[in-house]
PDB file of C-alpha atoms in Angstrom:
ATOM      1  CA  MET N 134     -15.607  30.036  36.998  1.00 44.00           C
ATOM      2  CA  THR N 135     -18.772  29.245  35.073  1.00 47.00           C
ATOM      3  CA  THR N 136     -21.985  27.963  36.569  1.00 40.00           C
ATOM      4  CA  ALA N 137     -21.437  24.448  35.207  1.00 45.00           C
ATOM      5  CA  THR N 138     -17.903  24.280  36.591  1.00 46.00           C
ATOM      6  CA  ALA N 139     -18.993  25.695  39.947  1.00 44.00           C
ATOM      7  CA  THR N 140     -21.730  23.094  40.212  1.00 42.00           C
ATOM      8  CA  ALA N 141     -19.266  20.350  39.336  1.00 45.00           C
ATOM      9  CA  THR N 142     -16.784  21.642  41.900  1.00 44.00           C
ATOM     10  CA  ALA N 143     -19.389  21.782  44.614  1.00 42.00           C
ATOM     11  CA  THR N 144     -21.205  18.532  44.006  1.00 42.00           C
ATOM     12  CA  GLY N 145     -18.834  16.411  41.953  1.00 47.00           C
ATOM     13  CA  VAL N 146     -19.154  15.470  38.280  1.00 46.00           C
ATOM     14  CA  SER N 147     -22.117  13.183  38.329  1.00 44.00           C
ATOM     15  CA  THR N 148     -24.220  14.130  35.302  1.00 55.00           C
ATOM     16  CA  ALA N 149     -23.659  14.135  31.562  1.00 54.00           C
ATOM     17  CA  VAL N 150     -24.337  17.877  31.541  1.00 53.00           C
ATOM     18  CA  ASP N 151     -21.496  18.524  33.993  1.00 83.00           C
ATOM     19  CA  VAL N 152     -19.092  16.277  32.021  1.00 84.00           C
ATOM     20  CA  ASN N 153     -19.955  17.918  28.699  1.00 87.00           C
ATOM     21  CA  ALA N 154     -19.547  21.381  30.190  1.00 86.00           C
ATOM     22  CA  LEU N 155     -16.107  20.566  31.600  1.00 87.00           C
ATOM     23  CA  VAL N 156     -14.984  19.086  28.273  1.00 89.00           C
ATOM     24  CA  GLU N 157     -16.209  22.056  26.250  1.00 90.00           C
ATOM     25  CA  GLU N 158     -14.698  24.631  28.612  1.00 91.00           C
ATOM     26  CA  HIS N 159     -11.285  22.946  28.663  1.00 91.00           C
ATOM     27  CA  LEU N 160     -11.051  21.726  25.074  1.00 91.00           C
ATOM     28  CA  TYR N 161      -8.307  24.285  24.429  1.00 93.00           C
ATOM     29  CA  LEU N 162      -6.037  22.222  26.702  1.00 93.00           C
ATOM     30  CA  VAL N 163      -5.882  19.467  24.080  1.00 93.00           C
ATOM     31  CA  GLY N 164      -4.288  21.736  21.497  1.00 90.00           C
ATOM     32  CA  HIS N 165      -1.985  23.254  24.095  1.00 90.00           C
ATOM     33  CA  VAL N 166      -0.670  19.886  25.314  1.00 91.00           C
ATOM     34  CA  VAL N 167      -0.365  18.430  21.810  1.00 88.00           C
ATOM     35  CA  ASN N 168       1.608  21.465  20.618  1.00 87.00           C
ATOM     36  CA  GLN N 169       3.998  21.098  23.532  1.00 85.00           C
ATOM     37  CA  LEU N 170       4.555  17.376  23.032  1.00 84.00           C
ATOM     38  CA  SER N 171       4.602  17.298  19.235  1.00 76.00           C
ATOM     39  CA  ALA N 172       7.719  19.467  19.168  1.00 73.00           C
ATOM     40  CA  ARG N 173       9.573  16.383  20.403  1.00 71.00           C
ATOM     41  CA  PHE N 174       8.042  14.000  17.876  1.00 70.00           C
ATOM     42  CA  PRO N 175       9.168  13.333  14.257  1.00 61.00           C
ATOM     43  CA  ARG N 176       7.226  14.990  11.436  1.00 62.00           C
ATOM     44  CA  HIS N 177       5.629  11.723  10.340  1.00 59.00           C
ATOM     45  CA  VAL N 178       3.678  11.466  13.610  1.00 67.00           C
ATOM     46  CA  ASP N 179       0.060  12.315  12.775  1.00 71.00           C
ATOM     47  CA  ARG N 180      -0.947  15.400  14.773  1.00 78.00           C
ATOM     48  CA  ASP N 181      -4.623  14.689  14.178  1.00 82.00           C
ATOM     49  CA  GLU N 182      -4.219  11.328  15.897  1.00 82.00           C
ATOM     50  CA  LEU N 183      -2.505  13.057  18.819  1.00 85.00           C
ATOM     51  CA  ARG N 184      -5.367  15.525  19.132  1.00 89.00           C
ATOM     52  CA  GLY N 185      -7.859  12.664  19.018  1.00 90.00           C
ATOM     53  CA  ALA N 186      -6.022  10.858  21.815  1.00 89.00           C
ATOM     54  CA  GLY N 187      -5.831  14.087  23.797  1.00 90.00           C
ATOM     55  CA  ALA N 188      -9.559  14.683  23.418  1.00 92.00           C
ATOM     56  CA  ALA N 189     -10.221  11.158  24.683  1.00 92.00           C
ATOM     57  CA  GLY N 190      -7.985  11.919  27.651  1.00 91.00           C
ATOM     58  CA  LEU N 191      -9.943  15.096  28.372  1.00 92.00           C
ATOM     59  CA  VAL N 192     -13.254  13.223  28.346  1.00 93.00           C
ATOM     60  CA  ASP N 193     -11.795  10.564  30.625  1.00 91.00           C
ATOM     61  CA  ALA N 194     -10.552  13.283  32.982  1.00 91.00           C
ATOM     62  CA  ALA N 195     -14.025  14.856  33.117  1.00 91.00           C
ATOM     63  CA  HIS N 196     -15.536  11.527  34.108  1.00 90.00           C
ATOM     64  CA  ARG N 197     -12.896  10.757  36.738  1.00 89.00           C
ATOM     65  CA  TYR N 198     -12.462  14.218  38.263  1.00 89.00           C
ATOM     66  CA  ASP N 199     -13.104  14.452  41.989  1.00 87.00           C
ATOM     67  CA  PRO N 200     -13.471  18.088  43.154  1.00 86.00           C
ATOM     68  CA  SER N 201     -12.933  17.055  46.770  1.00 86.00           C
ATOM     69  CA  THR N 202      -9.219  16.641  46.119  1.00 86.00           C
ATOM     70  CA  GLY N 203      -8.875  20.401  45.756  1.00 87.00           C
ATOM     71  CA  VAL N 204      -6.919  20.069  42.507  1.00 88.00           C
ATOM     72  CA  PRO N 205      -8.189  22.446  39.792  1.00 90.00           C
ATOM     73  CA  PHE N 206      -9.755  20.569  36.916  1.00 91.00           C
ATOM     74  CA  GLY N 207      -7.509  22.282  34.359  1.00 90.00           C
ATOM     75  CA  ARG N 208      -4.356  20.985  36.032  1.00 91.00           C
ATOM     76  CA  TYR N 209      -5.805  17.499  36.469  1.00 92.00           C
ATOM     77  CA  ALA N 210      -7.060  17.368  32.871  1.00 92.00           C
ATOM     78  CA  ALA N 211      -3.709  18.511  31.451  1.00 92.00           C
ATOM     79  CA  ILE N 212      -2.008  15.565  33.162  1.00 93.00           C
ATOM     80  CA  ARG N 213      -4.585  13.101  31.846  1.00 93.00           C
ATOM     81  CA  ILE N 214      -4.385  14.569  28.326  1.00 93.00           C
ATOM     82  CA  ARG N 215      -0.598  14.371  28.337  1.00 91.00           C
ATOM     83  CA  GLY N 216      -0.725  10.749  29.475  1.00 91.00           C
ATOM     84  CA  ALA N 217      -3.267   9.824  26.813  1.00 90.00           C
ATOM     85  CA  VAL N 218      -1.182  11.408  24.043  1.00 88.00           C
ATOM     86  CA  LEU N 219       2.010   9.673  25.192  1.00 84.00           C
ATOM     87  CA  ASP N 220       0.220   6.334  25.471  1.00 82.00           C
ATOM     88  CA  ALA N 221      -1.120   6.752  21.946  1.00 77.00           C
ATOM     89  CA  THR N 222       2.322   7.458  20.502  1.00 73.00           C
ATOM     90  CA  ARG N 223       3.863   4.486  22.322  1.00 67.00           C
ATOM     91  CA  SER N 224       1.134   2.121  21.140  1.00 63.00           C
ATOM     92  CA  ARG N 225       1.707   3.187  17.507  1.00 61.00           C
ATOM     93  CA  ASP N 226       5.499   3.095  17.703  1.00 56.00           C
ATOM     94  CA  TRP N 227       6.950  -0.035  16.147  1.00 56.00           C
ATOM     95  CA  ALA N 228      10.363   0.639  17.673  1.00 58.00           C
ATOM     96  CA  THR N 229      11.295  -0.561  21.140  1.00 63.00           C
ATOM     97  CA  ARG N 230      12.030   1.891  23.938  1.00 67.00           C
ATOM     98  CA  ARG N 231      15.636   0.735  23.938  1.00 75.00           C
ATOM     99  CA  LEU N 232      15.966   1.546  20.247  1.00 72.00           C
ATOM    100  CA  ARG N 233      14.502   5.019  20.751  1.00 70.00           C
ATOM    101  CA  ARG N 234      16.813   5.555  23.720  1.00 80.00           C
ATOM    102  CA  ASP N 235      19.844   4.523  21.666  1.00 80.00           C
ATOM    103  CA  LEU N 236      18.832   6.898  18.881  1.00 78.00           C
ATOM    104  CA  ARG N 237      18.428   9.786  21.334  1.00 80.00           C
ATOM    105  CA  THR N 238      21.904   9.015  22.698  1.00 87.00           C
ATOM    106  CA  ILE N 239      23.359   9.167  19.179  1.00 87.00           C
ATOM    107  CA  GLU N 240      21.576  12.440  18.441  1.00 84.00           C
ATOM    108  CA  SER N 241      22.645  14.089  21.703  1.00 88.00           C
ATOM    109  CA  THR N 242      26.240  12.914  21.224  1.00 90.00           C
ATOM    110  CA  GLN N 243      26.236  14.281  17.691  1.00 88.00           C
ATOM    111  CA  ALA N 244      24.875  17.635  18.894  1.00 88.00           C
ATOM    112  CA  GLU N 245      27.567  17.908  21.574  1.00 90.00           C
ATOM    113  CA  LEU N 246      30.306  17.090  19.076  1.00 90.00           C
ATOM    114  CA  GLU N 247      28.956  19.595  16.553  1.00 89.00           C
ATOM    115  CA  GLU N 248      29.121  22.319  19.166  1.00 87.00           C
ATOM    116  CA  LYS N 249      32.608  21.269  20.196  1.00 88.00           C
ATOM    117  CA  LEU N 250      34.089  20.684  16.722  1.00 87.00           C
ATOM    118  CA  GLN N 251      32.059  23.379  14.918  1.00 86.00           C
ATOM    119  CA  ARG N 252      31.293  20.882  12.171  1.00 89.00           C
ATOM    120  CA  ARG N 253      29.259  17.728  11.648  1.00 88.00           C
ATOM    121  CA  PRO N 254      31.062  14.742  13.226  1.00 89.00           C
ATOM    122  CA  ASP N 255      31.435  11.474  11.338  1.00 90.00           C
ATOM    123  CA  ASP N 256      30.318   8.095  12.627  1.00 89.00           C
ATOM    124  CA  ALA N 257      33.808   7.215  13.873  1.00 90.00           C
ATOM    125  CA  GLU N 258      33.896  10.300  16.102  1.00 91.00           C
ATOM    126  CA  ILE N 259      30.374   9.653  17.384  1.00 91.00           C
ATOM    127  CA  ALA N 260      31.229   6.022  18.123  1.00 90.00           C
ATOM    128  CA  GLU N 261      34.395   7.018  19.977  1.00 90.00           C
ATOM    129  CA  ALA N 262      32.499   9.536  22.109  1.00 90.00           C
ATOM    130  CA  MET N 263      29.883   6.884  22.916  1.00 90.00           C
ATOM    131  CA  GLY N 264      32.488   4.228  23.677  1.00 90.00           C
ATOM    132  CA  THR N 265      31.330   1.903  20.902  1.00 88.00           C
ATOM    133  CA  ASP N 266      32.224   1.163  17.267  1.00 88.00           C
ATOM    134  CA  GLU N 267      31.014   2.615  13.963  1.00 88.00           C
ATOM    135  CA  SER N 268      29.021  -0.476  13.000  1.00 89.00           C
ATOM    136  CA  ALA N 269      26.956  -0.198  16.193  1.00 87.00           C
ATOM    137  CA  VAL N 270      26.129   3.453  15.457  1.00 87.00           C
ATOM    138  CA  ARG N 271      25.124   2.667  11.885  1.00 87.00           C
ATOM    139  CA  SER N 272      23.054  -0.389  12.792  1.00 84.00           C
ATOM    140  CA  ARG N 273      21.135   1.591  15.439  1.00 80.00           C
ATOM    141  CA  ARG N 274      20.404   4.346  12.948  1.00 78.00           C
ATOM    142  CA  ALA N 275      19.269   1.822  10.332  1.00 78.00           C
ATOM    143  CA  ALA N 276      17.030   0.059  12.857  1.00 72.00           C
ATOM    144  CA  ALA N 277      15.398   3.371  13.769  1.00 66.00           C
ATOM    145  CA  VAL N 278      14.738   4.190  10.102  1.00 62.00           C
ATOM    146  CA  THR N 279      13.180   0.800   9.315  1.00 62.00           C
ATOM    147  CA  SER N 280      10.945   1.021  12.373  1.00 57.00           C
ATOM    148  CA  THR N 281       9.463   4.374  11.352  1.00 59.00           C
ATOM    149  CA  LEU N 282       5.853   4.113  10.215  1.00 59.00           C
ATOM    150  CA  LEU N 283       4.885   6.638   7.548  1.00 61.00           C
ATOM    151  CA  THR N 284       1.352   7.424   6.442  1.00 66.00           C
ATOM    152  CA  LEU N 285       0.816   7.859   2.721  1.00 70.00           C
ATOM    153  CA  ASP N 286      -1.665  10.717   3.123  1.00 69.00           C
ATOM    154  CA  ARG N 287       0.664  12.939   5.147  1.00 65.00           C
ATOM    155  CA  PRO N 288       1.959  16.118   3.394  1.00 68.00           C
ATOM    156  CA  VAL N 289       5.559  15.950   2.220  1.00 65.00           C
ATOM    157  CA  ARG N 290       6.066  19.529   3.386  1.00 65.00           C
ATOM    158  CA  GLU N 291       4.595  21.424   6.283  1.00 59.00           C
ATOM    159  CA  ASP N 292       2.847  23.886   3.948  1.00 57.00           C
ATOM    160  CA  GLU N 293       1.385  20.978   1.929  1.00 58.00           C
ATOM    161  CA  SER N 294       2.795  22.464  -1.294  1.00 64.00           C
ATOM    162  CA  GLY N 295       4.689  19.269  -2.053  1.00 64.00           C
ATOM    163  CA  GLY N 296       1.630  17.007  -2.070  1.00 72.00           C
ATOM    164  CA  VAL N 297       1.400  13.820  -0.030  1.00 73.00           C
ATOM    165  CA  LEU N 298       3.871  10.978   0.299  1.00 67.00           C
ATOM    166  CA  GLY N 299       1.610   8.528  -1.530  1.00 70.00           C
ATOM    167  CA  ASP N 300       1.850  10.646  -4.709  1.00 73.00           C
ATOM    168  CA  ARG N 301       5.607  10.075  -4.832  1.00 72.00           C
ATOM    169  CA  LEU N 302       5.468   6.303  -4.522  1.00 71.00           C
ATOM    170  CA  VAL N 303       4.801   4.371  -7.719  1.00 71.00           C
ATOM    171  CA  GLU N 304       3.105   1.018  -7.152  1.00 69.00           C
ATOM    172  CA  GLN N 305       4.767  -1.701  -9.230  1.00 70.00           C
ATOM    173  CA  ASP N 306       2.361  -4.547  -8.459  1.00 72.00           C
ATOM    174  CA  THR N 307      -0.628  -4.268 -10.804  1.00 67.00           C
ATOM    175  CA  ALA N 308      -2.683  -6.360  -8.381  1.00 69.00           C
ATOM    176  CA  TRP N 309      -2.873  -3.254  -6.152  1.00 71.00           C
ATOM    177  CA  LEU N 310      -3.856  -0.937  -9.019  1.00 75.00           C
ATOM    178  CA  PRO N 311      -7.562  -1.501  -9.746  1.00 80.00           C
ATOM    179  CA  GLU N 312      -7.558  -0.113 -13.285  1.00 82.00           C
ATOM    180  CA  ALA N 313      -4.370  -1.923 -14.333  1.00 80.00           C
ATOM    181  CA  ALA N 314      -5.496  -5.149 -12.676  1.00 80.00           C
ATOM    182  CA  LEU N 315      -8.871  -5.004 -14.439  1.00 83.00           C
ATOM    183  CA  GLU N 316      -7.247  -4.399 -17.821  1.00 85.00           C
ATOM    184  CA  HIS N 317      -4.799  -7.261 -17.265  1.00 84.00           C
ATOM    185  CA  ASN N 318      -7.506  -9.690 -16.140  1.00 86.00           C
ATOM    186  CA  GLU N 319      -9.739  -8.754 -19.050  1.00 88.00           C
ATOM    187  CA  LEU N 320      -6.916  -9.274 -21.539  1.00 89.00           C
ATOM    188  CA  VAL N 321      -6.010 -12.665 -20.074  1.00 90.00           C
ATOM    189  CA  GLY N 322      -9.667 -13.718 -19.922  1.00 91.00           C
ATOM    190  CA  THR N 323     -10.255 -12.612 -23.495  1.00 92.00           C
ATOM    191  CA  LEU N 324      -7.307 -14.677 -24.700  1.00 92.00           C
ATOM    192  CA  ARG N 325      -8.513 -17.718 -22.770  1.00 92.00           C
ATOM    193  CA  THR N 326     -12.011 -17.314 -24.225  1.00 93.00           C
ATOM    194  CA  ALA N 327     -10.712 -16.891 -27.753  1.00 94.00           C
ATOM    195  CA  ILE N 328      -8.569 -20.029 -27.475  1.00 94.00           C
ATOM    196  CA  ALA N 329     -11.465 -22.036 -26.023  1.00 92.00           C
ATOM    197  CA  HIS N 330     -13.618 -21.222 -29.090  1.00 93.00           C
ATOM    198  CA  LEU N 331     -11.027 -22.363 -31.628  1.00 94.00           C
ATOM    199  CA  PRO N 332     -11.762 -25.540 -33.616  1.00 93.00           C
ATOM    200  CA  GLU N 333     -10.374 -28.627 -31.898  1.00 93.00           C
ATOM    201  CA  LEU N 334      -7.300 -29.349 -34.020  1.00 93.00           C
ATOM    202  CA  PRO N 335      -6.002 -25.754 -34.327  1.00 94.00           C
ATOM    203  CA  ARG N 336      -6.618 -25.269 -30.606  1.00 94.00           C
ATOM    204  CA  LYS N 337      -4.719 -28.456 -29.722  1.00 94.00           C
ATOM    205  CA  VAL N 338      -1.709 -27.459 -31.818  1.00 95.00           C
ATOM    206  CA  LEU N 339      -1.691 -23.899 -30.477  1.00 95.00           C
ATOM    207  CA  VAL N 340      -1.982 -24.898 -26.814  1.00 93.00           C
ATOM    208  CA  GLU N 341       0.543 -27.716 -26.931  1.00 94.00           C
ATOM    209  CA  HIS N 342       3.093 -25.784 -28.977  1.00 95.00           C
ATOM    210  CA  HIS N 343       2.884 -22.330 -27.375  1.00 93.00           C
ATOM    211  CA  PHE N 344       1.852 -23.122 -23.814  1.00 90.00           C
ATOM    212  CA  GLU N 345       3.188 -26.622 -23.233  1.00 91.00           C
ATOM    213  CA  GLY N 346       6.377 -26.153 -25.243  1.00 92.00           C
ATOM    214  CA  ARG N 347       6.033 -29.214 -27.461  1.00 94.00           C
ATOM    215  CA  LEU N 348       7.722 -29.440 -30.852  1.00 95.00           C
ATOM    216  CA  LEU N 349       5.513 -29.298 -33.927  1.00 95.00           C
ATOM    217  CA  ARG N 350       6.896 -32.601 -35.206  1.00 95.00           C
ATOM    218  CA  ASP N 351       5.878 -34.348 -31.973  1.00 95.00           C
ATOM    219  CA  ILE N 352       2.397 -32.823 -32.140  1.00 95.00           C
ATOM    220  CA  ALA N 353       2.142 -33.885 -35.800  1.00 95.00           C
ATOM    221  CA  ASP N 354       3.064 -37.465 -34.883  1.00 95.00           C
ATOM    222  CA  ASP N 355       0.322 -37.558 -32.249  1.00 93.00           C
ATOM    223  CA  LEU N 356      -2.232 -36.230 -34.734  1.00 93.00           C
ATOM    224  CA  GLY N 357      -1.062 -38.505 -37.536  1.00 95.00           C
ATOM    225  CA  VAL N 358      -0.348 -35.591 -39.889  1.00 94.00           C
ATOM    226  CA  THR N 359       2.753 -34.064 -41.402  1.00 95.00           C
ATOM    227  CA  GLU N 360       4.744 -31.371 -39.622  1.00 95.00           C
ATOM    228  CA  ALA N 361       3.760 -28.971 -42.409  1.00 95.00           C
ATOM    229  CA  ARG N 362       0.089 -29.630 -41.668  1.00 95.00           C
ATOM    230  CA  ALA N 363       0.673 -29.037 -37.945  1.00 95.00           C
ATOM    231  CA  SER N 364       2.343 -25.734 -38.820  1.00 95.00           C
ATOM    232  CA  GLN N 365      -0.627 -24.836 -41.032  1.00 95.00           C
ATOM    233  CA  LEU N 366      -3.032 -25.542 -38.158  1.00 95.00           C
ATOM    234  CA  ARG N 367      -0.954 -23.343 -35.846  1.00 96.00           C
ATOM    235  CA  HIS N 368      -1.094 -20.433 -38.302  1.00 95.00           C
ATOM    236  CA  GLU N 369      -4.832 -20.979 -38.726  1.00 95.00           C
ATOM    237  CA  ALA N 370      -5.291 -20.653 -34.949  1.00 95.00           C
ATOM    238  CA  LEU N 371      -3.063 -17.581 -34.699  1.00 96.00           C
ATOM    239  CA  HIS N 372      -4.843 -15.828 -37.558  1.00 96.00           C
ATOM    240  CA  ALA N 373      -8.222 -16.568 -35.986  1.00 96.00           C
ATOM    241  CA  LEU N 374      -7.089 -15.072 -32.670  1.00 96.00           C
ATOM    242  CA  GLN N 375      -5.641 -12.072 -34.485  1.00 95.00           C
ATOM    243  CA  ALA N 376      -8.918 -11.493 -36.318  1.00 95.00           C
ATOM    244  CA  TYR N 377     -10.953 -11.629 -33.120  1.00 95.00           C
ATOM    245  CA  PHE N 378      -8.597  -9.374 -31.157  1.00 95.00           C
ATOM    246  CA  GLY N 379      -8.780  -6.905 -34.008  1.00 93.00           C
ATOM    247  CA  THR N 380     -12.482  -6.478 -33.252  1.00 91.00           C
ATOM    248  CA  ALA N 381     -11.957  -6.138 -29.492  1.00 88.00           C
ATOM    249  CA  TYR N 382      -8.837  -3.961 -29.229  1.00 90.00           C
ATOM    250  CA  ASP N 383      -7.254  -1.069 -31.069  1.00 89.00           C
ATOM    251  CA  ASN N 384      -3.928  -1.204 -32.928  1.00 90.00           C
ATOM    252  CA  VAL N 385      -4.065  -4.951 -33.626  1.00 92.00           C
ATOM    253  CA  PRO N 386      -2.463  -5.745 -37.027  1.00 92.00           C
ATOM    254  CA  THR N 387      -4.933  -7.123 -39.568  1.00 92.00           C
ATOM    255  CA  VAL N 388      -4.684 -10.674 -40.823  1.00 94.00           C
ATOM    256  CA  PRO N 389      -2.848 -10.827 -44.176  1.00 91.00           C
ATOM    257  CA  ALA N 390      -5.309 -10.641 -47.050  1.00 88.00           C
ATOM    258  CA  ASP N 391      -3.877 -13.779 -48.661  1.00 90.00           C
ATOM    259  CA  ALA N 392      -4.183 -15.888 -45.481  1.00 91.00           C
ATOM    260  CA  PRO N 393      -6.376 -18.947 -46.169  1.00 91.00           C
ATOM    261  CA  GLY N 394      -9.584 -19.634 -44.257  1.00 91.00           C
ATOM    262  CA  LYS N 395     -11.175 -16.198 -44.458  1.00 92.00           C
ATOM    263  CA  ARG N 396     -14.746 -17.496 -44.147  1.00 93.00           C
ATOM    264  CA  ARG N 397     -13.882 -19.782 -41.244  1.00 93.00           C
ATOM    265  CA  ARG N 398     -12.261 -16.854 -39.430  1.00 94.00           C
ATOM    266  CA  ALA N 399     -15.315 -14.674 -39.958  1.00 94.00           C
ATOM    267  CA  ALA N 400     -17.583 -17.402 -38.583  1.00 94.00           C
ATOM    268  CA  TYR N 401     -15.239 -17.894 -35.628  1.00 95.00           C
ATOM    269  CA  VAL N 402     -15.186 -14.167 -34.776  1.00 94.00           C
ATOM    270  CA  ALA N 403     -18.975 -14.007 -34.982  1.00 95.00           C
ATOM    271  CA  GLN N 404     -19.303 -17.049 -32.706  1.00 94.00           C
ATOM    272  CA  VAL N 405     -16.981 -15.638 -30.007  1.00 93.00           C
ATOM    273  CA  SER N 406     -18.608 -12.208 -30.133  1.00 91.00           C
ATOM    274  CA  THR N 407     -22.123 -13.668 -29.898  1.00 92.00           C
ATOM    275  CA  ASN N 408     -21.525 -16.277 -27.203  1.00 91.00           C
ATOM    276  CA  THR N 409     -19.431 -14.224 -24.759  1.00 89.00           C
ATOM    277  CA  THR N 410     -19.613 -10.984 -22.801  1.00 87.00           C
ATOM    278  CA  TRP N 411     -16.978  -8.983 -20.984  1.00 81.00           C
ATOM    279  CA  ARG N 412     -18.095 -10.638 -17.746  1.00 85.00           C
ATOM    280  CA  THR N 413     -17.621 -14.171 -19.048  1.00 86.00           C
ATOM    281  CA  ARG N 414     -14.286 -13.221 -20.591  1.00 84.00           C
ATOM    282  CA  LEU N 415     -13.133 -11.650 -17.313  1.00 81.00           C
ATOM    283  CA  THR N 416     -13.663 -14.909 -15.419  1.00 82.00           C
ATOM    284  CA  ALA N 417     -12.609 -17.345 -18.159  1.00 81.00           C
ATOM    285  CA  GLU N 418     -10.589 -20.359 -17.026  1.00 81.00           C
ATOM    286  CA  PRO N 419      -7.394 -21.675 -18.682  1.00 75.00           C
ATOM    287  CA  VAL N 420      -7.834 -24.052 -21.607  1.00 67.00           C
ATOM    288  CA  ALA N 421      -6.744 -27.704 -21.511  1.00 51.00           C
ATOM    289  CA  THR N 422      -4.048 -27.265 -18.846  1.00 44.00           C
ATOM    290  CA  ALA N 423      -3.729 -25.269 -15.624  1.00 37.00           C
ATOM    291  CA  ASP N 424      -0.647 -23.550 -17.001  1.00 39.00           C
ATOM    292  CA  VAL N 425      -2.275 -22.179 -20.153  1.00 41.00           C
ATOM    293  CA  VAL N 426      -2.425 -18.387 -20.227  1.00 40.00           C
ATOM    294  CA  SER N 427      -1.420 -18.065 -16.576  1.00 40.00           C
ATOM    295  CA  ALA N 428      -2.492 -14.775 -14.951  1.00 36.00           C
TER     296      ALA N 428
END
């Protein structure tokens, strides 16, 4: 027994020095208790969290220990550590106690049948041994699986050679992928900005035809022009957008050399490039209608 422990035993744990000494001297108990208990837990249970809970239990034991009871601190602390670890696992378990109990019953029944039959029993045999039906066995298993909480940073294998679980899951929603989300938002904002800078008539034809779904002949009637002129305005808008995107992005096809309005396109591209930045394009609002260029 060390001096600090002897003092604590004789006078009670009343100072921070005594508490710290008890914790440091018995820290090994945390690993010992966690190793014992973790053998019963699934692999996905975070051992570091268990050790953290156990350490908290050890500190609590040091504060609460009363030497006058005659119980050695090591024995008392082991009980408190065990309780803290079990409480931590229960608080993080999404499954009910009944569900865990049902799963343990299935597993023990399966183990008994394997030993008896010398092979893996099917669900019908397990259900018969449990006095229930196959659907009940399967539903309990499924409920246990869906209630298991996995951490994405846990190793796939014990030796960590297989990487972590998060590396094997591919996120499909670009909103959760910062780089993809930024690229998408910039592209959408750039298109909105480019449309907003188009001359009024080409912009009106483009927006109403491509984003509002109106027929060119109806748009032409509203403008008081022929359908051919409405089509010409649409092509003028598309070629202007194509010219601007060719300056902002790679692999954009060039506007046909014989397309009319070359000077107007050049002036348009210069205007958009001069009056906007990547920040303004990133936050650009839809043009003319809330449904235009929806993100």
